[in-house]
PDB file of C-alpha atoms and ligand atoms in Angstrom:
ATOM      1  CA  MET A   1      19.271 -27.535  14.592  1.00 57.00           C
ATOM      2  CA  THR A   2      21.196 -26.473  11.650  1.00 69.00           C
ATOM      3  CA  GLU A   3      23.895 -23.045  12.529  1.00 78.00           C
ATOM      4  CA  PRO A   4      21.369 -19.905  12.276  1.00 82.00           C
ATOM      5  CA  MET A   5      22.141 -18.141   8.785  1.00 90.00           C
ATOM      6  CA  VAL A   6      20.733 -15.457   6.447  1.00 97.00           C
ATOM      7  CA  TYR A   7      21.040 -15.626   2.601  1.00 98.00           C
ATOM      8  CA  ILE A   8      21.692 -12.162   1.426  1.00 98.00           C
ATOM      9  CA  ILE A   9      19.991 -12.565  -2.023  1.00 98.00           C
ATOM     10  CA  GLY A  10      20.104 -10.260  -4.913  1.00 98.00           C
ATOM     11  CA  ALA A  11      16.720  -9.716  -6.238  1.00 98.00           C
ATOM     12  CA  GLY A  12      18.070  -8.524  -9.932  1.00 98.00           C
ATOM     13  CA  PRO A  13      16.469  -4.936 -11.563  1.00 98.00           C
ATOM     14  CA  GLY A  14      12.936  -5.738 -11.249  1.00 97.00           C
ATOM     15  CA  ASP A  15      11.886  -8.183 -13.629  1.00 98.00           C
ATOM     16  CA  PRO A  16      10.510 -11.363 -11.237  1.00 97.00           C
ATOM     17  CA  GLU A  17      12.179 -13.800 -14.169  1.00 98.00           C
ATOM     18  CA  LEU A  18      15.667 -12.154 -13.693  1.00 98.00           C
ATOM     19  CA  VAL A  19      16.601 -13.775 -10.196  1.00 98.00           C
ATOM     20  CA  THR A  20      18.952 -16.473 -10.186  1.00 98.00           C
ATOM     21  CA  VAL A  21      17.310 -20.161 -10.018  1.00 98.00           C
ATOM     22  CA  LYS A  22      18.906 -20.499  -6.459  1.00 98.00           C
ATOM     23  CA  GLY A  23      17.931 -16.823  -4.869  1.00 98.00           C
ATOM     24  CA  LYS A  24      14.089 -18.160  -6.083  1.00 98.00           C
ATOM     25  CA  ARG A  25      14.474 -21.367  -4.393  1.00 98.00           C
ATOM     26  CA  LEU A  26      15.595 -19.330  -1.057  1.00 98.00           C
ATOM     27  CA  ILE A  27      12.883 -17.362  -1.128  1.00 98.00           C
ATOM     28  CA  GLU A  28      10.353 -19.245  -1.761  1.00 98.00           C
ATOM     29  CA  GLU A  29      11.863 -21.643   1.165  1.00 97.00           C
ATOM     30  CA  ALA A  30      11.956 -18.771   3.859  1.00 97.00           C
ATOM     31  CA  ASP A  31      10.103 -18.395   6.864  1.00 97.00           C
ATOM     32  CA  LEU A  32      10.876 -14.159   7.158  1.00 98.00           C
ATOM     33  CA  ILE A  33      11.602 -12.384   3.637  1.00 98.00           C
ATOM     34  CA  LEU A  34      13.027  -8.929   4.685  1.00 98.00           C
ATOM     35  CA  TYR A  35      13.493  -6.888   1.335  1.00 97.00           C
ATOM     36  CA  THR A  36      14.944  -3.299   0.602  1.00 92.00           C
ATOM     37  CA  ASP A  37      12.922  -0.905  -1.272  1.00 79.00           C
ATOM     38  CA  SER A  38      11.023   0.121  -4.262  1.00 82.00           C
ATOM     39  CA  LEU A  39      13.108  -1.396  -6.383  1.00 93.00           C
ATOM     40  CA  VAL A  40      12.749  -5.094  -5.491  1.00 96.00           C
ATOM     41  CA  ASN A  41       9.820  -6.328  -7.235  1.00 97.00           C
ATOM     42  CA  PRO A  42       6.946  -7.886  -4.651  1.00 95.00           C
ATOM     43  CA  ASP A  43       6.143 -10.236  -7.374  1.00 96.00           C
ATOM     44  CA  LEU A  44       9.268 -11.985  -6.671  1.00 97.00           C
ATOM     45  CA  PHE A  45       7.204 -12.986  -3.297  1.00 97.00           C
ATOM     46  CA  LYS A  46       4.358 -14.778  -4.980  1.00 96.00           C
ATOM     47  CA  ASN A  47       5.107 -18.897  -4.188  1.00 96.00           C
ATOM     48  CA  ILE A  48       6.302 -17.926  -0.815  1.00 98.00           C
ATOM     49  CA  LYS A  49       5.171 -20.324   1.821  1.00 97.00           C
ATOM     50  CA  SER A  50       1.914 -19.161   3.233  1.00 97.00           C
ATOM     51  CA  GLU A  51       3.082 -18.497   6.954  1.00 97.00           C
ATOM     52  CA  ALA A  52       6.181 -16.467   5.754  1.00 97.00           C
ATOM     53  CA  VAL A  53       6.679 -13.166   6.908  1.00 97.00           C
ATOM     54  CA  VAL A  54       7.410 -10.401   4.596  1.00 97.00           C
ATOM     55  CA  GLN A  55       8.422  -7.160   6.019  1.00 96.00           C
ATOM     56  CA  LYS A  56       9.924  -4.365   4.120  1.00 95.00           C
ATOM     57  CA  SER A  57      13.127  -2.717   5.880  1.00 95.00           C
ATOM     58  CA  ALA A  58      12.754   0.296   4.090  1.00 91.00           C
ATOM     59  CA  GLY A  59      12.289   3.019   7.553  1.00 90.00           C
ATOM     60  CA  MET A  60      13.984   0.383   9.583  1.00 95.00           C
ATOM     61  CA  ASP A  61      17.348   1.245  11.129  1.00 95.00           C
ATOM     62  CA  LEU A  62      20.385  -0.690  10.803  1.00 96.00           C
ATOM     63  CA  GLU A  63      19.968  -1.983  14.186  1.00 96.00           C
ATOM     64  CA  GLU A  64      16.225  -3.149  13.804  1.00 96.00           C
ATOM     65  CA  ILE A  65      16.849  -4.766  10.686  1.00 97.00           C
ATOM     66  CA  VAL A  66      19.744  -7.234  12.440  1.00 97.00           C
ATOM     67  CA  GLN A  67      17.430  -7.494  15.387  1.00 97.00           C
ATOM     68  CA  VAL A  68      14.527  -9.155  12.956  1.00 97.00           C
ATOM     69  CA  MET A  69      17.121 -11.069  11.345  1.00 97.00           C
ATOM     70  CA  VAL A  70      19.086 -12.678  14.287  1.00 97.00           C
ATOM     71  CA  GLU A  71      15.400 -13.214  15.844  1.00 96.00           C
ATOM     72  CA  ALA A  72      14.320 -15.197  12.909  1.00 96.00           C
ATOM     73  CA  ALA A  73      17.760 -16.650  12.327  1.00 96.00           C
ATOM     74  CA  LYS A  74      18.062 -18.115  16.108  1.00 95.00           C
ATOM     75  CA  LYS A  75      14.855 -19.478  16.157  1.00 95.00           C
ATOM     76  CA  GLY A  76      15.689 -21.760  13.367  1.00 94.00           C
ATOM     77  CA  LYS A  77      13.911 -19.879  10.379  1.00 96.00           C
ATOM     78  CA  LYS A  78      14.886 -19.485   7.079  1.00 97.00           C
ATOM     79  CA  THR A  79      15.759 -16.004   6.588  1.00 98.00           C
ATOM     80  CA  ALA A  80      16.046 -14.242   3.588  1.00 98.00           C
ATOM     81  CA  ARG A  81      17.576 -10.466   3.382  1.00 98.00           C
ATOM     82  CA  VAL A  82      16.894  -9.596  -0.226  1.00 98.00           C
ATOM     83  CA  HIS A  83      18.603  -6.593  -1.774  1.00 98.00           C
ATOM     84  CA  THR A  84      17.829  -5.082  -5.391  1.00 97.00           C
ATOM     85  CA  GLY A  85      20.286  -6.118  -8.226  1.00 98.00           C
ATOM     86  CA  ASP A  86      23.231  -7.700  -7.011  1.00 98.00           C
ATOM     87  CA  PRO A  87      23.833  -7.388  -3.173  1.00 98.00           C
ATOM     88  CA  THR A  88      27.495  -6.848  -3.364  1.00 98.00           C
ATOM     89  CA  VAL A  89      27.003  -3.584  -5.616  1.00 98.00           C
ATOM     90  CA  TYR A  90      26.035  -0.596  -3.039  1.00 96.00           C
ATOM     91  CA  GLY A  91      24.318  -2.984  -1.021  1.00 95.00           C
ATOM     92  CA  ALA A  92      25.263  -1.700   2.365  1.00 94.00           C
ATOM     93  CA  ILE A  93      26.055  -5.437   3.499  1.00 96.00           C
ATOM     94  CA  LEU A  94      28.875  -5.238   5.326  1.00 97.00           C
ATOM     95  CA  GLU A  95      27.477  -3.641   8.352  1.00 97.00           C
ATOM     96  CA  GLN A  96      25.057  -6.189   8.032  1.00 97.00           C
ATOM     97  CA  MET A  97      27.181  -9.032   7.984  1.00 97.00           C
ATOM     98  CA  LYS A  98      29.350  -7.844  10.848  1.00 97.00           C
ATOM     99  CA  LYS A  99      26.557  -7.383  12.904  1.00 97.00           C
ATOM    100  CA  LEU A 100      25.269 -10.431  12.290  1.00 97.00           C
ATOM    101  CA  ALA A 101      28.265 -12.272  12.565  1.00 97.00           C
ATOM    102  CA  GLU A 102      28.758 -10.892  16.399  1.00 96.00           C
ATOM    103  CA  GLU A 103      25.539 -12.665  17.055  1.00 96.00           C
ATOM    104  CA  GLY A 104      26.902 -15.909  15.869  1.00 95.00           C
ATOM    105  CA  ILE A 105      24.753 -15.903  12.050  1.00 96.00           C
ATOM    106  CA  GLU A 106      26.579 -16.792   9.054  1.00 95.00           C
ATOM    107  CA  ALA A 107      25.125 -14.940   5.724  1.00 97.00           C
ATOM    108  CA  GLU A 108      25.487 -16.292   2.306  1.00 97.00           C
ATOM    109  CA  ILE A 109      25.201 -14.078  -0.271  1.00 98.00           C
ATOM    110  CA  VAL A 110      23.777 -15.244  -3.464  1.00 98.00           C
ATOM    111  CA  PRO A 111      24.568 -12.694  -6.484  1.00 98.00           C
ATOM    112  CA  GLY A 112      21.890 -11.063  -8.703  1.00 98.00           C
ATOM    113  CA  VAL A 113      21.501  -9.435 -11.753  1.00 98.00           C
ATOM    114  CA  SER A 114      22.567  -5.893 -11.151  1.00 98.00           C
ATOM    115  CA  SER A 115      21.083  -3.072 -12.863  1.00 98.00           C
ATOM    116  CA  ALA A 116      24.051  -1.725 -14.688  1.00 98.00           C
ATOM    117  CA  PHE A 117      23.710  -5.297 -16.846  1.00 98.00           C
ATOM    118  CA  ALA A 118      19.831  -4.848 -17.109  1.00 98.00           C
ATOM    119  CA  ALA A 119      19.945  -1.241 -18.314  1.00 98.00           C
ATOM    120  CA  ALA A 120      22.949  -2.101 -20.876  1.00 98.00           C
ATOM    121  CA  ALA A 121      20.452  -5.267 -21.805  1.00 98.00           C
ATOM    122  CA  SER A 122      17.592  -2.923 -22.327  1.00 98.00           C
ATOM    123  CA  ALA A 123      19.674  -0.492 -24.338  1.00 98.00           C
ATOM    124  CA  GLY A 124      20.934  -3.297 -26.526  1.00 97.00           C
ATOM    125  CA  LEU A 125      24.580  -2.323 -25.730  1.00 97.00           C
ATOM    126  CA  GLU A 126      27.779  -4.100 -25.636  1.00 96.00           C
ATOM    127  CA  LEU A 127      29.483  -2.695 -23.125  1.00 97.00           C
ATOM    128  CA  THR A 128      32.705  -3.718 -24.014  1.00 97.00           C
ATOM    129  CA  VAL A 129      33.894  -3.232 -27.743  1.00 95.00           C
ATOM    130  CA  PRO A 130      37.041  -4.255 -29.292  1.00 92.00           C
ATOM    131  CA  GLU A 131      39.147  -1.521 -30.024  1.00 90.00           C
ATOM    132  CA  LEU A 132      36.913   0.965 -28.803  1.00 94.00           C
ATOM    133  CA  THR A 133      36.218   0.119 -24.778  1.00 95.00           C
ATOM    134  CA  GLN A 134      37.493  -3.140 -23.182  1.00 96.00           C
ATOM    135  CA  THR A 135      36.622  -1.672 -19.696  1.00 98.00           C
ATOM    136  CA  VAL A 136      33.575  -1.011 -17.532  1.00 98.00           C
ATOM    137  CA  ILE A 137      33.665   1.181 -14.648  1.00 98.00           C
ATOM    138  CA  LEU A 138      30.474   0.890 -11.859  1.00 98.00           C
ATOM    139  CA  THR A 139      30.862   3.810  -9.840  1.00 98.00           C
ATOM    140  CA  ARG A 140      28.556   6.873  -8.610  1.00 98.00           C
ATOM    141  CA  ALA A 141      28.493  10.963  -8.589  1.00 97.00           C
ATOM    142  CA  GLU A 142      30.121  12.107  -5.020  1.00 95.00           C
ATOM    143  CA  GLY A 143      27.016  13.409  -3.163  1.00 91.00           C
ATOM    144  CA  ARG A 144      26.796  12.963   0.351  1.00 90.00           C
ATOM    145  CA  THR A 145      28.572   9.619   0.326  1.00 89.00           C
ATOM    146  CA  PRO A 146      32.434  11.467  -0.323  1.00 93.00           C
ATOM    147  CA  MET A 147      34.053   9.429  -2.920  1.00 95.00           C
ATOM    148  CA  PRO A 148      37.903   8.570  -2.154  1.00 96.00           C
ATOM    149  CA  ASP A 149      40.777  10.894  -3.351  1.00 95.00           C
ATOM    150  CA  LYS A 150      41.621   8.151  -6.199  1.00 96.00           C
ATOM    151  CA  GLU A 151      37.818   7.188  -7.358  1.00 97.00           C
ATOM    152  CA  LYS A 152      37.017  11.175  -8.227  1.00 96.00           C
ATOM    153  CA  LEU A 153      34.977  10.869 -11.408  1.00 97.00           C
ATOM    154  CA  VAL A 154      36.969  13.050 -13.415  1.00 97.00           C
ATOM    155  CA  ASP A 155      39.908  10.589 -12.776  1.00 98.00           C
ATOM    156  CA  LEU A 156      38.068   7.601 -13.590  1.00 98.00           C
ATOM    157  CA  ALA A 157      36.473   9.000 -16.543  1.00 98.00           C
ATOM    158  CA  SER A 158      39.731  10.316 -17.835  1.00 98.00           C
ATOM    159  CA  HIS A 159      39.950   6.378 -18.971  1.00 98.00           C
ATOM    160  CA  GLN A 160      37.310   7.072 -21.754  1.00 97.00           C
ATOM    161  CA  CYS A 161      35.852   3.712 -20.935  1.00 98.00           C
ATOM    162  CA  SER A 162      32.165   2.466 -20.657  1.00 98.00           C
ATOM    163  CA  ILE A 163      30.781   4.003 -17.334  1.00 98.00           C
ATOM    164  CA  ALA A 164      27.804   3.019 -15.635  1.00 98.00           C
ATOM    165  CA  LEU A 165      26.744   5.515 -12.867  1.00 98.00           C
ATOM    166  CA  PHE A 166      24.569   4.735 -10.132  1.00 98.00           C
ATOM    167  CA  LEU A 167      22.751   6.676  -7.763  1.00 97.00           C
ATOM    168  CA  SER A 168      23.702   9.558  -9.424  1.00 97.00           C
ATOM    169  CA  ALA A 169      20.627  10.919 -11.283  1.00 97.00           C
ATOM    170  CA  THR A 170      20.349  13.702  -9.299  1.00 97.00           C
ATOM    171  CA  LEU A 171      23.955  14.849  -9.962  1.00 97.00           C
ATOM    172  CA  ILE A 172      24.026  14.568 -13.423  1.00 98.00           C
ATOM    173  CA  LYS A 173      24.890  18.273 -13.941  1.00 97.00           C
ATOM    174  CA  LYS A 174      28.169  17.566 -11.894  1.00 97.00           C
ATOM    175  CA  VAL A 175      28.404  14.128 -13.899  1.00 98.00           C
ATOM    176  CA  VAL A 176      28.595  16.135 -17.097  1.00 98.00           C
ATOM    177  CA  ARG A 177      31.501  18.647 -16.022  1.00 98.00           C
ATOM    178  CA  GLU A 178      33.445  16.114 -14.714  1.00 98.00           C
ATOM    179  CA  PHE A 179      33.413  13.991 -18.302  1.00 98.00           C
ATOM    180  CA  LEU A 180      34.157  17.246 -20.285  1.00 98.00           C
ATOM    181  CA  GLU A 181      36.949  18.092 -17.424  1.00 98.00           C
ATOM    182  CA  ALA A 182      38.376  14.615 -18.302  1.00 98.00           C
ATOM    183  CA  GLY A 183      38.467  15.363 -22.209  1.00 97.00           C
ATOM    184  CA  TRP A 184      34.693  14.016 -23.425  1.00 98.00           C
ATOM    185  CA  THR A 185      33.005  16.158 -25.665  1.00 98.00           C
ATOM    186  CA  GLN A 186      29.397  16.998 -25.731  1.00 98.00           C
ATOM    187  CA  GLU A 187      28.776  14.871 -28.423  1.00 97.00           C
ATOM    188  CA  ASP A 188      29.560  11.693 -26.894  1.00 98.00           C
ATOM    189  CA  ALA A 189      27.106   9.268 -26.450  1.00 98.00           C
ATOM    190  CA  ALA A 190      24.911   8.665 -23.109  1.00 98.00           C
ATOM    191  CA  VAL A 191      22.082   6.277 -22.097  1.00 98.00           C
ATOM    192  CA  VAL A 192      19.813   6.633 -19.115  1.00 98.00           C
ATOM    193  CA  VAL A 193      17.906   3.730 -18.340  1.00 98.00           C
ATOM    194  CA  TYR A 194      14.776   4.599 -15.448  1.00 98.00           C
ATOM    195  CA  LYS A 195      13.455   1.107 -13.907  1.00 98.00           C
ATOM    196  CA  ALA A 196      15.125  -1.095 -16.343  1.00 98.00           C
ATOM    197  CA  SER A 197      13.535  -4.315 -16.913  1.00 98.00           C
ATOM    198  CA  TRP A 198      10.344  -3.108 -15.175  1.00 98.00           C
ATOM    199  CA  PRO A 199       6.829  -2.941 -17.199  1.00 97.00           C
ATOM    200  CA  ASP A 200       7.460   1.644 -17.008  1.00 97.00           C
ATOM    201  CA  GLU A 201      10.956   1.430 -17.897  1.00 98.00           C
ATOM    202  CA  LYS A 202      12.764   4.193 -20.308  1.00 98.00           C
ATOM    203  CA  VAL A 203      15.311   4.251 -22.383  1.00 98.00           C
ATOM    204  CA  VAL A 204      17.079   7.661 -23.112  1.00 98.00           C
ATOM    205  CA  ARG A 205      19.684   7.547 -25.949  1.00 98.00           C
ATOM    206  CA  THR A 206      21.262  11.173 -25.642  1.00 98.00           C
ATOM    207  CA  THR A 207      24.615  12.574 -25.397  1.00 98.00           C
ATOM    208  CA  LEU A 208      26.785  14.584 -22.599  1.00 98.00           C
ATOM    209  CA  GLY A 209      26.007  17.470 -23.994  1.00 98.00           C
ATOM    210  CA  ASN A 210      22.170  16.991 -23.683  1.00 98.00           C
ATOM    211  CA  LEU A 211      21.984  14.353 -20.873  1.00 98.00           C
ATOM    212  CA  HIS A 212      20.638  16.721 -17.822  1.00 98.00           C
ATOM    213  CA  GLU A 213      17.859  18.148 -20.757  1.00 98.00           C
ATOM    214  CA  ASP A 214      16.705  14.938 -21.981  1.00 98.00           C
ATOM    215  CA  MET A 215      16.358  13.339 -18.491  1.00 98.00           C
ATOM    216  CA  ARG A 216      14.491  16.532 -17.150  1.00 98.00           C
ATOM    217  CA  ALA A 217      12.263  16.427 -20.304  1.00 98.00           C
ATOM    218  CA  ASN A 218      11.594  12.516 -19.395  1.00 98.00           C
ATOM    219  CA  GLY A 219      10.833  13.481 -15.830  1.00 97.00           C
ATOM    220  CA  ILE A 220      13.818  10.659 -14.711  1.00 98.00           C
ATOM    221  CA  THR A 221      15.312  12.040 -11.122  1.00 96.00           C
ATOM    222  CA  LYS A 222      15.871   8.566  -9.816  1.00 96.00           C
ATOM    223  CA  GLN A 223      15.734   4.858  -9.971  1.00 97.00           C
ATOM    224  CA  ALA A 224      18.024   5.392 -13.137  1.00 98.00           C
ATOM    225  CA  MET A 225      21.423   3.999 -14.146  1.00 98.00           C
ATOM    226  CA  VAL A 226      23.308   6.100 -16.474  1.00 98.00           C
ATOM    227  CA  ILE A 227      25.926   4.816 -18.598  1.00 98.00           C
ATOM    228  CA  ILE A 228      28.032   6.841 -20.566  1.00 98.00           C
ATOM    229  CA  SER A 229      30.419   5.261 -23.221  1.00 98.00           C
ATOM    230  CA  LYS A 230      31.314   5.427 -26.874  1.00 96.00           C
ATOM    231  CA  ALA A 231      29.892   1.702 -27.005  1.00 96.00           C
ATOM    232  CA  ALA A 232      26.495   3.415 -27.022  1.00 96.00           C
ATOM    233  CA  ASP A 233      27.282   5.757 -30.023  1.00 94.00           C
ATOM    234  CA  GLN A 234      25.173   3.959 -32.767  1.00 89.00           C
ATOM    235  CA  GLU A 235      26.901   5.749 -35.591  1.00 89.00           C
ATOM    236  CA  LEU A 236      30.294   4.431 -34.082  1.00 86.00           C
ATOM    237  CA  ILE A 237      29.194   0.918 -33.755  1.00 86.00           C
ATOM    238  CA  GLN A 238      27.213   0.636 -36.964  1.00 85.00           C
ATOM    239  CA  SER A 239      30.184   1.661 -38.715  1.00 82.00           C
ATOM    240  CA  GLY A 240      31.196  -1.653 -38.800  1.00 75.00           C
ATOM    241  CA  THR A 241      34.949  -0.836 -37.424  1.00 79.00           C
ATOM    242  CA  TYR A 242      34.702  -2.002 -33.987  1.00 77.00           C
ATOM    243  CA  GLU A 243      33.645  -5.794 -34.304  1.00 72.00           C
ATOM    244  CA  SER A 244      34.841  -8.930 -32.307  1.00 69.00           C
ATOM    245  CA  LYS A 245      37.056 -10.950 -34.453  1.00 67.00           C
ATOM    246  CA  LEU A 246      35.959 -13.892 -31.763  1.00 66.00           C
ATOM    247  CA  TYR A 247      33.381 -15.474 -34.413  1.00 70.00           C
ATOM    248  CA  ASP A 248      35.184 -14.397 -37.713  1.00 70.00           C
ATOM    249  CA  LYS A 249      36.076 -17.059 -40.056  1.00 69.00           C
ATOM    250  CA  THR A 250      39.909 -15.706 -40.688  1.00 70.00           C
ATOM    251  CA  PHE A 251      40.212 -15.621 -36.707  1.00 68.00           C
ATOM    252  CA  THR A 252      41.534 -19.241 -34.944  1.00 69.00           C
ATOM    253  CA  HIS A 253      41.244 -20.142 -31.360  1.00 68.00           C
ATOM    254  CA  GLY A 254      41.551 -23.149 -29.392  1.00 69.00           C
ATOM    255  CA  TYR A 255      38.079 -24.578 -30.325  1.00 67.00           C
ATOM    256  CA  ARG A 256      37.932 -23.572 -34.180  1.00 63.00           C
ATOM    257  CA  LYS A 257      40.619 -23.592 -36.521  1.00 63.00           C
ATOM    258  CA  GLY A 258      40.732 -20.240 -38.684  1.00 54.00           C
ATOM    259  CA  VAL A 259      40.002 -20.722 -42.492  1.00 51.00           C
ATOM    260  CA  SER A 260      43.123 -18.992 -44.110  1.00 45.00           C
ATOM    261  CA  ALA A 261      42.515 -15.465 -45.386  1.00 42.00           C
ATOM    262  CA  HIS A 262      43.912 -16.530 -48.294  1.00 42.00           C
ATOM    263  CA  GLU A 263      41.352 -19.366 -49.189  1.00 41.00           C
TER     264      GLU A 263
HETATM  265  C1  SAM B 301      21.229   1.257  -3.821  1.00 54.45           C
HETATM  266  S1  SAM B 301      21.400   1.290  -5.380  1.00 54.45           S
HETATM  267  C2  SAM B 301      21.373  -0.464  -5.583  1.00 54.45           C
HETATM  268  C3  SAM B 301      21.974  -1.293  -6.757  1.00 54.45           C
HETATM  269  C4  SAM B 301      22.002  -2.804  -6.764  1.00 54.45           C
HETATM  270  N1  SAM B 301      22.662  -3.129  -5.760  1.00 54.45           N
HETATM  271  C5  SAM B 301      21.996  -3.076  -8.119  1.00 54.45           C
HETATM  272  O1  SAM B 301      23.142  -4.101  -8.560  1.00 54.45           O
HETATM  273  O2  SAM B 301      21.705  -2.706  -9.358  1.00 54.45           O
HETATM  274  C6  SAM B 301      20.199   1.849  -6.164  1.00 54.45           C
HETATM  275  C7  SAM B 301      20.651   2.572  -7.163  1.00 54.45           C
HETATM  276  O3  SAM B 301      21.064   1.323  -8.272  1.00 54.45           O
HETATM  277  C8  SAM B 301      20.380   1.558  -9.782  1.00 54.45           C
HETATM  278  N2  SAM B 301      19.281   0.904  -9.895  1.00 54.45           N
HETATM  279  C9  SAM B 301      18.959  -0.088  -9.257  1.00 54.45           C
HETATM  280  N3  SAM B 301      18.114  -0.988  -9.872  1.00 54.45           N
HETATM  281  C10 SAM B 301      17.509  -0.184 -10.942  1.00 54.45           C
HETATM  282  C11 SAM B 301      16.636  -0.387 -12.126  1.00 54.45           C
HETATM  283  N4  SAM B 301      15.898  -1.663 -12.003  1.00 54.45           N
HETATM  284  N5  SAM B 301      16.952   0.513 -13.220  1.00 54.45           N
HETATM  285  C12 SAM B 301      17.737   1.319 -13.330  1.00 54.45           C
HETATM  286  N6  SAM B 301      18.784   1.884 -12.128  1.00 54.45           N
HETATM  287  C13 SAM B 301      18.668   0.947 -11.101  1.00 54.45           C
HETATM  288  C14 SAM B 301      19.919   3.187  -9.324  1.00 54.45           C
HETATM  289  O4  SAM B 301      20.758   4.107  -9.877  1.00 54.45           O
HETATM  290  C15 SAM B 301      19.334   3.536  -7.958  1.00 54.45           C
HETATM  291  O5  SAM B 301      19.924   4.890  -7.919  1.00 54.45           O
END
């Protein structure tokens, strides 16, 4: 028998086609599928083995979750632990892997499309626009989980780069306060994507000043990605000031010789 093993698989943001080929294969080969919450689309499980056991872990505690996986893996069952988006971002996988290791069970992480990137795609954004912002911060507002001292939102926001906020839909007033304190203005752009890539997805384009009211008006209190970024400012982007030189015919790089600007 092969060594017991658990695959921790990123399900992507919701659209069942936004899972990796490897993740899909492992799910379809699995004997046990234990999945996290309402943001994992059960349509992902359409072509699984008829005898596969599919279980939702919402409502189970860590011990119960690990016990289910340990029992299956030790019996030689192929075990898929399916997490929303990418498992390495707010996936709480560390404690699961630690407990599995204590039982002599290895875990392999299969990455997924994080909702930060699915949301940017749904909003039609490039998160890194030359000379405007070249950095993306993935973070959250401080709620019950305290933020490390050096990662307070006001400090992160002071970089004025693209910032994607997870788990923050109910903390928006506080988010806006911290961004304004960090030097952003009421007019700066924000996009909220509710249930990115799901059929009932909503994309709300707004400003920092209107963010709270627009989320409230659209009934968005959870399952939302909030992106605050100058790159979401349509006027700025349409101005043509900030465009990559990569495909510009006067820009030379290793694979393409530039055409002289004088030609
Ligand atoms: C526990 S975190 C998991 C994040 C996940 N690992 C990822 O990479 O997207 C859950 C938060 O992710 C965000 N999220 C997950 N799926 C989403 C989706 N389809 N659309 C918008 N936000 C989503 C929301 O902010 C939600 O509160």
